Tab-separated table of C-alpha atoms in Angstrom:
chain	number	residue	atom	x	y	z
J	10	UNK	CA	139.792	48.273	-110.824
J	11	UNK	CA	137.292	48.915	-113.574
J	12	UNK	CA	133.570	49.128	-112.943
J	13	UNK	CA	130.921	49.150	-115.625
J	14	UNK	CA	128.110	51.619	-115.154
J	15	UNK	CA	125.322	52.628	-117.464
J	16	UNK	CA	126.836	56.070	-118.056
J	17	UNK	CA	130.626	55.844	-117.868
J	18	UNK	CA	133.280	53.149	-117.708
J	19	UNK	CA	135.617	54.159	-114.847
J	20	UNK	CA	139.188	52.955	-114.473
J	21	UNK	CA	140.368	53.538	-110.906
J	22	UNK	CA	144.090	53.894	-110.255
J	23	UNK	CA	145.010	53.903	-106.591
J	24	UNK	CA	148.013	56.132	-105.841
J	25	UNK	CA	149.773	55.180	-102.628
J	26	UNK	CA	152.713	57.024	-101.090
J	27	UNK	CA	155.332	54.948	-102.898
J	28	UNK	CA	153.478	53.057	-105.635
J	29	UNK	CA	150.401	53.238	-107.813
J	30	UNK	CA	148.160	50.338	-108.751
J	31	UNK	CA	146.635	50.390	-112.221
J	32	UNK	CA	144.925	46.987	-112.154
J	33	UNK	CA	143.528	44.627	-109.559
J	34	UNK	CA	146.504	42.328	-110.255
J	35	UNK	CA	148.796	44.879	-108.610
J	36	UNK	CA	146.917	44.585	-105.325
J	37	UNK	CA	147.926	40.945	-104.855
J	38	UNK	CA	151.549	41.949	-104.277
J	39	UNK	CA	150.600	44.160	-101.342
J	40	UNK	CA	149.843	43.007	-97.802
J	41	UNK	CA	146.919	45.441	-97.534
J	42	UNK	CA	145.375	44.521	-100.904
J	43	UNK	CA	141.871	44.045	-99.506
J	44	UNK	CA	141.632	47.574	-98.124
J	45	UNK	CA	143.023	49.078	-101.346
J	46	UNK	CA	140.603	47.098	-103.484
J	47	UNK	CA	137.719	48.233	-101.271
J	48	UNK	CA	138.930	51.833	-101.420
J	49	UNK	CA	138.909	51.653	-105.246
J	50	UNK	CA	135.387	50.221	-105.291
J	51	UNK	CA	134.175	52.953	-102.948
J	52	UNK	CA	135.980	55.622	-104.993
J	53	UNK	CA	134.341	54.347	-108.186
J	54	UNK	CA	130.907	54.494	-106.556
J	55	UNK	CA	131.504	58.053	-105.389
J	56	UNK	CA	132.815	59.029	-108.834
J	57	UNK	CA	129.742	57.557	-110.527
J	58	UNK	CA	127.523	59.573	-108.231
J	59	UNK	CA	129.585	62.703	-108.848
J	60	UNK	CA	129.600	62.236	-112.622
J	61	UNK	CA	125.831	61.759	-112.742
J	62	UNK	CA	125.494	65.272	-111.338
J	63	UNK	CA	128.118	66.934	-113.538
J	64	UNK	CA	128.420	67.883	-117.171
J	65	UNK	CA	131.607	65.812	-117.405
J	66	UNK	CA	129.591	62.632	-117.969
J	67	UNK	CA	127.983	64.169	-121.050
J	68	UNK	CA	131.371	65.116	-122.482
J	69	UNK	CA	132.892	61.622	-122.286
J	70	UNK	CA	130.568	60.199	-124.976
J	71	UNK	CA	130.967	56.677	-123.622
J	72	UNK	CA	134.766	56.761	-123.873
J	73	UNK	CA	135.295	56.073	-120.191
J	74	UNK	CA	136.889	57.931	-117.346
J	75	UNK	CA	140.177	57.565	-115.514
J	76	UNK	CA	139.900	58.076	-111.765
J	77	UNK	CA	142.954	58.609	-109.575
J	78	UNK	CA	142.138	57.874	-105.939
J	79	UNK	CA	144.792	59.593	-103.842
J	80	UNK	CA	145.157	59.724	-100.078
J	81	UNK	CA	146.208	63.383	-99.966
J	82	UNK	CA	144.418	66.510	-98.734
J	83	UNK	CA	142.300	68.161	-101.435
J	84	UNK	CA	144.051	71.590	-101.334
J	85	UNK	CA	147.374	69.893	-102.083
J	86	UNK	CA	145.801	67.865	-104.916
J	87	UNK	CA	144.301	71.036	-106.388
J	88	UNK	CA	147.707	72.732	-106.208
J	89	UNK	CA	149.315	69.681	-107.858
J	90	UNK	CA	146.703	69.623	-110.642
J	91	UNK	CA	147.148	73.329	-111.368
J	92	UNK	CA	150.931	72.992	-111.520
J	93	UNK	CA	150.652	69.939	-113.786
J	94	UNK	CA	148.228	71.727	-116.138
J	95	UNK	CA	149.965	75.098	-116.315
J	96	UNK	CA	153.598	74.214	-115.558
J	97	UNK	CA	156.275	74.724	-118.174
J	98	UNK	CA	158.362	71.646	-117.494
J	99	UNK	CA	158.929	68.959	-120.109
J	100	UNK	CA	157.433	66.359	-117.746
J	101	UNK	CA	154.784	66.404	-115.042
J	102	UNK	CA	157.451	65.798	-112.394
J	103	UNK	CA	159.440	68.863	-113.440
J	104	UNK	CA	156.258	70.968	-113.646
J	105	UNK	CA	155.324	70.123	-110.046
J	106	UNK	CA	158.854	70.402	-108.585
J	107	UNK	CA	157.889	73.451	-106.485
J	108	UNK	CA	154.915	71.573	-105.020
J	109	UNK	CA	157.247	68.769	-103.944
J	110	UNK	CA	159.508	71.271	-102.198
J	111	UNK	CA	156.609	73.097	-100.504
J	112	UNK	CA	154.963	69.933	-99.152
J	113	UNK	CA	157.815	67.847	-97.775
J	114	UNK	CA	155.424	65.705	-95.703
J	115	UNK	CA	153.646	64.539	-98.876
J	116	UNK	CA	156.650	64.563	-101.236
J	117	UNK	CA	156.760	60.798	-101.727
J	118	UNK	CA	153.043	60.522	-102.561
J	119	UNK	CA	153.169	63.587	-104.834
J	120	UNK	CA	156.159	62.194	-106.707
J	121	UNK	CA	154.336	58.874	-107.170
J	122	UNK	CA	151.265	60.759	-108.404
J	123	UNK	CA	153.420	62.669	-110.914
J	124	UNK	CA	154.917	59.421	-112.214
J	125	UNK	CA	151.430	57.915	-112.516
J	126	UNK	CA	150.144	60.904	-114.501
J	127	UNK	CA	153.246	60.799	-116.726
J	128	UNK	CA	152.543	57.117	-117.392
J	129	UNK	CA	148.927	57.941	-118.324
J	130	UNK	CA	150.179	60.585	-120.767
J	131	UNK	CA	152.563	58.087	-122.335
J	132	UNK	CA	149.775	55.509	-122.589
J	133	UNK	CA	147.392	58.013	-124.218
J	134	UNK	CA	150.041	59.110	-126.712
J	135	UNK	CA	150.739	55.480	-127.648
J	136	UNK	CA	147.013	54.871	-128.195
J	137	UNK	CA	146.694	58.059	-130.241
J	138	UNK	CA	149.733	57.258	-132.363
J	139	UNK	CA	148.683	53.674	-133.061
J	140	UNK	CA	145.145	54.729	-133.997
J	141	UNK	CA	146.435	57.443	-136.352
J	142	UNK	CA	148.937	55.158	-138.062
J	143	UNK	CA	146.301	52.467	-138.720
J	144	UNK	CA	143.710	54.901	-140.048
J	145	UNK	CA	143.507	55.267	-143.823
J	146	UNK	CA	141.173	58.232	-143.961
J	147	UNK	CA	143.134	61.491	-143.485
J	148	UNK	CA	140.047	63.416	-142.368
J	149	UNK	CA	139.222	60.961	-139.575
J	150	UNK	CA	142.910	60.847	-138.595
J	151	UNK	CA	143.028	64.610	-138.068
J	152	UNK	CA	139.790	64.463	-136.070
J	153	UNK	CA	141.249	61.700	-133.867
J	154	UNK	CA	144.388	63.769	-133.329
J	155	UNK	CA	142.336	66.796	-132.272
J	156	UNK	CA	140.265	64.686	-129.878
J	157	UNK	CA	143.319	62.974	-128.395
J	158	UNK	CA	145.269	66.168	-127.769
J	159	UNK	CA	143.759	66.383	-124.294
J	160	UNK	CA	143.775	63.902	-121.441
J	161	UNK	CA	141.193	64.392	-118.697
J	162	UNK	CA	141.567	62.552	-115.404
J	163	UNK	CA	139.259	62.758	-112.412
J	164	UNK	CA	141.366	63.071	-109.234
J	165	UNK	CA	139.725	62.024	-105.979
J	166	UNK	CA	140.971	63.049	-102.533
J	167	UNK	CA	140.138	60.081	-100.323
J	168	UNK	CA	140.844	62.127	-97.180
J	169	UNK	CA	138.482	64.979	-98.015
J	170	UNK	CA	135.993	63.133	-100.266
J	171	UNK	CA	136.398	65.765	-103.010
J	172	UNK	CA	137.055	65.607	-106.763
J	173	UNK	CA	139.147	67.703	-109.112
J	174	UNK	CA	139.427	67.458	-112.880
J	175	UNK	CA	142.963	67.364	-114.269
J	176	UNK	CA	143.076	68.142	-118.006
J	177	UNK	CA	146.396	68.039	-119.801
J	178	UNK	CA	147.250	69.082	-123.340
J	179	UNK	CA	149.277	66.374	-124.994
J	180	UNK	CA	151.972	66.933	-127.563
J	181	UNK	CA	150.922	64.491	-130.265
J	182	UNK	CA	153.257	64.019	-133.213
J	183	UNK	CA	151.345	61.556	-135.368
J	184	UNK	CA	151.584	60.982	-139.097
J	185	UNK	CA	149.224	63.051	-141.211
């Protein structure tokens, strides 16, 4: 679900225990689509309010914001985010492997969250690569590469009504 606001364009991705929904179209396949759609709308409203009070909104420069609404306790989300940001694995899933083992009750949802984040990384890298290969100005290409070397995602704990910022360094291998 995407909501337009005066400050930031927010894309909400709902992460369920066994699947994540990136667009409203995905809700139609689920029997509880109405509640998930409502949860995304509510999450977007809360994120807008949160972003109005934070410096993050000033740093997006109108580029938009990705919001992951997850039905997990905030301390576990914070632990997941830290492991994803500072882990040494080649993928998000391998970086958070210890978290999956430590929180067996939430393993399925955490694994789905890891796959969702990995998909976002892949999507960002594809966007970065296509924009660098179509650019003719080498100076602007290097500036785009620097800007696209990080992916910031706002993670929202639905249970605890708390936000965390997940920022990942991407390994971009574009043409220069």
